[in-house]
Short mmCIF file of C-alpha atoms in Angstrom, two decimals:
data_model
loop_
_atom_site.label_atom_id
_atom_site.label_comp_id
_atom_site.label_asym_id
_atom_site.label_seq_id
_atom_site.Cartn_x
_atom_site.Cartn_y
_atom_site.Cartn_z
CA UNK A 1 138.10 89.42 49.97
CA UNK A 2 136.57 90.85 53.33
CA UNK A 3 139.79 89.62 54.88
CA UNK A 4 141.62 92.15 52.71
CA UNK A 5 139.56 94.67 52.90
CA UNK A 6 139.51 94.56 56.38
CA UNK A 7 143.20 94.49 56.43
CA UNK A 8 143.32 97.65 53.89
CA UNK A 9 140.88 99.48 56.37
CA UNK A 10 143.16 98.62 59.41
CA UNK A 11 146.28 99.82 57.30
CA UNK A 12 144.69 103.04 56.14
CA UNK A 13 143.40 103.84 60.06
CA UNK A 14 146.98 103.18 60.87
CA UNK A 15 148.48 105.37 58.03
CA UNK A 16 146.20 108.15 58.78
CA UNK A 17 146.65 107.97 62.58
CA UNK A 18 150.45 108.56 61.91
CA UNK A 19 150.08 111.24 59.36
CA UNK A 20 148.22 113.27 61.74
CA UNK A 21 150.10 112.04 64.59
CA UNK A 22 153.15 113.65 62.48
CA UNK A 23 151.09 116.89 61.51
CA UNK A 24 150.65 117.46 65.24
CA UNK A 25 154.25 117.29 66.47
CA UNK A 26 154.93 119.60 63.23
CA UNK A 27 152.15 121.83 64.79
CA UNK A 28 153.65 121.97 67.93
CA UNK A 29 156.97 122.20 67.04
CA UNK A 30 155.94 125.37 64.79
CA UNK A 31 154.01 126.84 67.63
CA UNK A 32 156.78 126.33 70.21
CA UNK A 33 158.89 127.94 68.03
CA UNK A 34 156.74 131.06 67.31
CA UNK A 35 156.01 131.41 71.10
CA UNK A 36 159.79 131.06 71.69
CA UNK A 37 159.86 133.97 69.20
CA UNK A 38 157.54 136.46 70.45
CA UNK A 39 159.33 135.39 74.10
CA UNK A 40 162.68 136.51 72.93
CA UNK A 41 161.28 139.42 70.92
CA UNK A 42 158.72 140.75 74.60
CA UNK A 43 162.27 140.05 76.22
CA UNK A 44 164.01 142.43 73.80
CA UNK A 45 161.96 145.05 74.06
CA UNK A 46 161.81 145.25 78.19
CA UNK A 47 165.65 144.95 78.31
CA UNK A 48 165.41 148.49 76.24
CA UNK A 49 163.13 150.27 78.27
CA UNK A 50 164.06 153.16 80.69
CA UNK A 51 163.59 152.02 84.08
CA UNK A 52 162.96 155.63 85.18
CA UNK A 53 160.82 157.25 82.72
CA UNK A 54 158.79 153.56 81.16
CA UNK A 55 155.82 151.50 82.31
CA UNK A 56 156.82 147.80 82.17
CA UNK A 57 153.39 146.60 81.69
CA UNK A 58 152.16 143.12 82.37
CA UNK A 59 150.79 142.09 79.35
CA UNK A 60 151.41 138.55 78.80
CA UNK A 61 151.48 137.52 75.31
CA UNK A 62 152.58 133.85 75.19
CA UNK A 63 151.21 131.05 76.34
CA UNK A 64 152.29 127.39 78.25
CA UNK A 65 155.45 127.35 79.39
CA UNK A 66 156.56 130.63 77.63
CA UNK A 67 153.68 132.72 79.49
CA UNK A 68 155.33 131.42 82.83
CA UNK A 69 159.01 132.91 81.67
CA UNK A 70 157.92 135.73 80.05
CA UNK A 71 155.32 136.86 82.98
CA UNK A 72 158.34 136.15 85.45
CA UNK A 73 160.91 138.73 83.17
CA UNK A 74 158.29 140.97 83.01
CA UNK A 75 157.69 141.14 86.58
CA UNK A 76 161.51 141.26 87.43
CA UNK A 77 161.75 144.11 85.01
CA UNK A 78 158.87 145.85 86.61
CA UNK A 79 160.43 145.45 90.38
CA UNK A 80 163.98 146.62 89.24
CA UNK A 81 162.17 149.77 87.39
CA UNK A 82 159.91 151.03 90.51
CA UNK A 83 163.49 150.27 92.67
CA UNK A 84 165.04 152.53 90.39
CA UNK A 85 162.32 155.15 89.95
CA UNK A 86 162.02 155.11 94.03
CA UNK A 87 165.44 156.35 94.31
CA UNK A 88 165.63 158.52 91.98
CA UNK A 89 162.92 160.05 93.74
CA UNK A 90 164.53 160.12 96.59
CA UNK A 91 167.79 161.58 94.95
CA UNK A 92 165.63 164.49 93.95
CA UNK A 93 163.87 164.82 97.12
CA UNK A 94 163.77 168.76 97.42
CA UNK A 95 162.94 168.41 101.00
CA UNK A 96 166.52 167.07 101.44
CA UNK A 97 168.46 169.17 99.39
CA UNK A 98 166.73 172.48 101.45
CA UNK A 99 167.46 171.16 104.51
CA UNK A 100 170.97 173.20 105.12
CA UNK A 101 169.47 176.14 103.64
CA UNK A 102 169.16 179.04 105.75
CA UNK A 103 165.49 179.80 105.78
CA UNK A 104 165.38 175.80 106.68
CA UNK A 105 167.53 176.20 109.13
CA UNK A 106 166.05 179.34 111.23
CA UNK A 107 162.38 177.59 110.83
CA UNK A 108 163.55 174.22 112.30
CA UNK A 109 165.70 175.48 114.82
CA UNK A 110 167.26 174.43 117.52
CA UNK A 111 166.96 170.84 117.65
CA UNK A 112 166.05 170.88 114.15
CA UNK A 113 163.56 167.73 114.43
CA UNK A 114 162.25 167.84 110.97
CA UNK A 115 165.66 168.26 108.99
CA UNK A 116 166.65 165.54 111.00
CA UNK A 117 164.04 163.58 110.30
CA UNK A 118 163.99 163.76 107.07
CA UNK A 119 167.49 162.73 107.06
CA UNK A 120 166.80 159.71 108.51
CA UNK A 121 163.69 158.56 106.58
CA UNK A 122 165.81 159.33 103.06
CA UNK A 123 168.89 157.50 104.47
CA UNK A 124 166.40 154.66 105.29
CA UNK A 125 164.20 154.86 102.14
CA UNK A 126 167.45 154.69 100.19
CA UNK A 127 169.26 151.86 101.47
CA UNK A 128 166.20 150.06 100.89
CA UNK A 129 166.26 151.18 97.40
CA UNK A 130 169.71 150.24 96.56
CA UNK A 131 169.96 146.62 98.76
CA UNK A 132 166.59 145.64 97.05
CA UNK A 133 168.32 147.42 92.96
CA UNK A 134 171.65 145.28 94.13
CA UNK A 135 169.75 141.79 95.17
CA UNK A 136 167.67 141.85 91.89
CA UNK A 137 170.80 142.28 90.48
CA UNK A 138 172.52 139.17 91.94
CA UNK A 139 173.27 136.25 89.55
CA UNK A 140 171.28 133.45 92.03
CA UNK A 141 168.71 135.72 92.39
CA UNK A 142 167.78 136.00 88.42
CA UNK A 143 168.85 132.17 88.53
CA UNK A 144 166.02 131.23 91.07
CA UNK A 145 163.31 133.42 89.86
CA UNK A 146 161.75 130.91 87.94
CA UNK A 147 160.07 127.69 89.85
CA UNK A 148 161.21 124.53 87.45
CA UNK A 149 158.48 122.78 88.79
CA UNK A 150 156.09 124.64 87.42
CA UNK A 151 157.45 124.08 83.69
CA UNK A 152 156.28 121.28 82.09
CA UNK A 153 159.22 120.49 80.09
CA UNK A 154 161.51 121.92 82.96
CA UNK A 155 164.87 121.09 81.63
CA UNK A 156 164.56 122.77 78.26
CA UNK A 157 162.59 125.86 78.91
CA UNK A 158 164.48 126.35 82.79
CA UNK A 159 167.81 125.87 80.01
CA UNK A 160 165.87 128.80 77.95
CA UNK A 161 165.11 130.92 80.35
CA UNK A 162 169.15 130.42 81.65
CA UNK A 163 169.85 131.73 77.73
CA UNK A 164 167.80 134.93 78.09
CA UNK A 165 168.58 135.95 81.36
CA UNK A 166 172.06 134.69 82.16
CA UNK A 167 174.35 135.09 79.51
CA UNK A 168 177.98 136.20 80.26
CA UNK A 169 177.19 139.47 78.92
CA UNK A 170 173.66 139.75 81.08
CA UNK A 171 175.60 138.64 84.18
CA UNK A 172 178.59 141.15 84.09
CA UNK A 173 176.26 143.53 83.39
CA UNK A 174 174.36 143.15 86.72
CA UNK A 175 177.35 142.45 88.39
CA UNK A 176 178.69 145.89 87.71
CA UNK A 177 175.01 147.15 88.29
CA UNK A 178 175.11 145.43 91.78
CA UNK A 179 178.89 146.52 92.50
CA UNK A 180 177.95 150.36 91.79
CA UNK A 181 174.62 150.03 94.13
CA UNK A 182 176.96 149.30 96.92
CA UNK A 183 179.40 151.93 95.79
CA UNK A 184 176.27 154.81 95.68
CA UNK A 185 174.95 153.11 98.98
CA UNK A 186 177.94 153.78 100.98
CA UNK A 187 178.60 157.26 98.85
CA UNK A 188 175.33 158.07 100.20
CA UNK A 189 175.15 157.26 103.56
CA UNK A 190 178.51 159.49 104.09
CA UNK A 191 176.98 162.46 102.83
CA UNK A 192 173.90 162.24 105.02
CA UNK A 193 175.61 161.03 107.88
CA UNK A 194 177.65 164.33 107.46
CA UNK A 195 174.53 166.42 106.90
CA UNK A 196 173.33 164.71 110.56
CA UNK A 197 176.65 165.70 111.72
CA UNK A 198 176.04 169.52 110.60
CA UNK A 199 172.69 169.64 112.58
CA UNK A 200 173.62 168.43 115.43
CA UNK A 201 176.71 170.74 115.58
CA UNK A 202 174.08 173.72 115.05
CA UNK A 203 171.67 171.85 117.38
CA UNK A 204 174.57 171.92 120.26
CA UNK A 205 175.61 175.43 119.34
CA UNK A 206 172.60 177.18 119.05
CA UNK A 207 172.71 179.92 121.83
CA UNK A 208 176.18 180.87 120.24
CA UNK A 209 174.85 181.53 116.34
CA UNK A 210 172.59 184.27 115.00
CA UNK A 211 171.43 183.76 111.53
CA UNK A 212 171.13 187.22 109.79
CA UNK A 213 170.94 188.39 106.21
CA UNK A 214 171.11 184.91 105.12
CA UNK A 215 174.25 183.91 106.76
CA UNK A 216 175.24 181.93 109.79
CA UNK A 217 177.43 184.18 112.52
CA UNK A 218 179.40 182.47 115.32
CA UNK A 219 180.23 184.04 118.25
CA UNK A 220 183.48 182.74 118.22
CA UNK A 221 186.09 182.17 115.27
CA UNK A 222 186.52 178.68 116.86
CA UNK A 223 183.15 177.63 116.02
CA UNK A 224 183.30 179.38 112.56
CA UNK A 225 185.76 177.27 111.70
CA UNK A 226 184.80 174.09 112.69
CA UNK A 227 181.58 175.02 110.85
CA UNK A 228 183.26 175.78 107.62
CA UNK A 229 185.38 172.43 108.35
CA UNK A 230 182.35 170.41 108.47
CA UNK A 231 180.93 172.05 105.29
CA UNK A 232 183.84 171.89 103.17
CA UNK A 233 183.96 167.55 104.07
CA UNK A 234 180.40 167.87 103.05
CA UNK A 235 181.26 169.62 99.78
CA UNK A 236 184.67 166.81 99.36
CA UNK A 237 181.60 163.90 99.54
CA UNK A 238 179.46 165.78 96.81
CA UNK A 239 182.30 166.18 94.39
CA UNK A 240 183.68 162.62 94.90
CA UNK A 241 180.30 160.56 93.84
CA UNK A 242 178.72 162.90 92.26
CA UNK A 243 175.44 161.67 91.86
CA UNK A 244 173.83 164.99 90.99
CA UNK A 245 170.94 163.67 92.54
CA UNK A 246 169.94 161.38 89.43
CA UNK A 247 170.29 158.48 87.83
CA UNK A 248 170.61 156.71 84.12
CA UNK A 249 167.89 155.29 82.33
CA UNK A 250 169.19 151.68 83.48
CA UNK A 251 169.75 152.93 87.18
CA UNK A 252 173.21 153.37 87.15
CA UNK A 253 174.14 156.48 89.78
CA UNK A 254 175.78 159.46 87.34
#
């Protein structure tokens, strides 16, 4: 009899070690999926946002393996957005756009250092802005963001992370994004490379102009009219981009 009932009591242990054994792979499975879930759904909802006018917040509301993707989207999303909202800043930089203005000009005249100068910074400032929007944008560059050897389960949830971030449709999307950054870069850089080009011809001409009532007299028809040359290839690179100084709401130039 004791035999038995020590065999019932080993066969009950076992049976109830399995049962709950079961009920926590169940419980796991459940929560991975739920966390998977809320991933997908925190993912949906940052791939809407406007990069110029929303806050990507870092609020991380998964946990395990899921926290580690979803912190790394979030933070993506967060560097492409203040990219974005840098250059459009820039793009709307009224310093810039006053700089060929005439009370601009007569103030900063005649080697017109701080026109100049603020040439420069914006032309560096925004090919920052645009190599940094067209490297995030870069299909090994998503690819890499996340470290597999921090997953614990690297395989499946670096495979996951693959399926939110780098579908076909994902990847041609930042390929075009990345393909019209280097368009607006090199749109860009003509235009102010032109602007530099107008200064200095003032800046070498000085003693030969007058600026009165607003307008810019040459002392010579020669010089009037390589003026209005040089203004009119500035007016050809403004038409051809045209930015109109802004941008989207997913950073694409207008």
């Amino acid at each position: 009899m004791k035999k038995k009932k020590v065999l019932k009591a080993i066969i009950f242990t076992v049976l109830a070690i399995a049962i709950l054994f079961i009920v926590l792979i169940f419980y796991i499975a459940i929560k991975q999926l739920e966390e998977e879930k809320v991933l997908k759904q925190e993912l949906m909802y940052y791939s809407n946002l406007d990069l110029i006018k929303d806050k990507f917040p870092l609020e991380i509301k998964t946990t395990g393996d899921c926290a580690y993707i979803e912190e790394t989207i979030k933070k993506y999303y967060r560097r492409l957005s203040d990219n974005v909202k840098g250059l459009n800043d820039y793009l709307n930089n009224h310093n810039l756009t006053n700089v060929l203005t005439i009370d601009s000009l007569i103030s900063d005249r005649p080697d017109f250092t701080i026109s100049r100068t603020t040439v420069k910074d914006t032309k560096s400032k925004i090919n920052t802005y645009l190599q940094n929007i067209a490297s995030l944008c870069d299909e090994e560059t998503i690819k890499n963001l996340i470290d597999k050897e921090k997953l614990d389960d690297s395989d499946y949830y670096y495979d996951l992370y693959l399926q939110l971030m780098c579908t076909d449709h994902d990847l041609k999307e930042f390929a075009d994004l990345k393909a019209r950054m280097k368009e607006a870069l090199k749109y860009l850089s003509e235009v102010l490379d032109k602007v530099d080009e107008i200064l200095l011809f003032l800046q070498a001409h000085d003693s030969e102009i007058s600026y009165q009532n607003h307008m810019i007299n040459f002392n010579s028809t020669t010089l009037a009219t390589e003026y209005k040359k040089l203004i009119a290839e500035l007016s050809i690179y403004s038409n051809q981009g045209t930015s109109n100084d802004k941008l989207d709401n997913k950073g694409d130039v207008l």
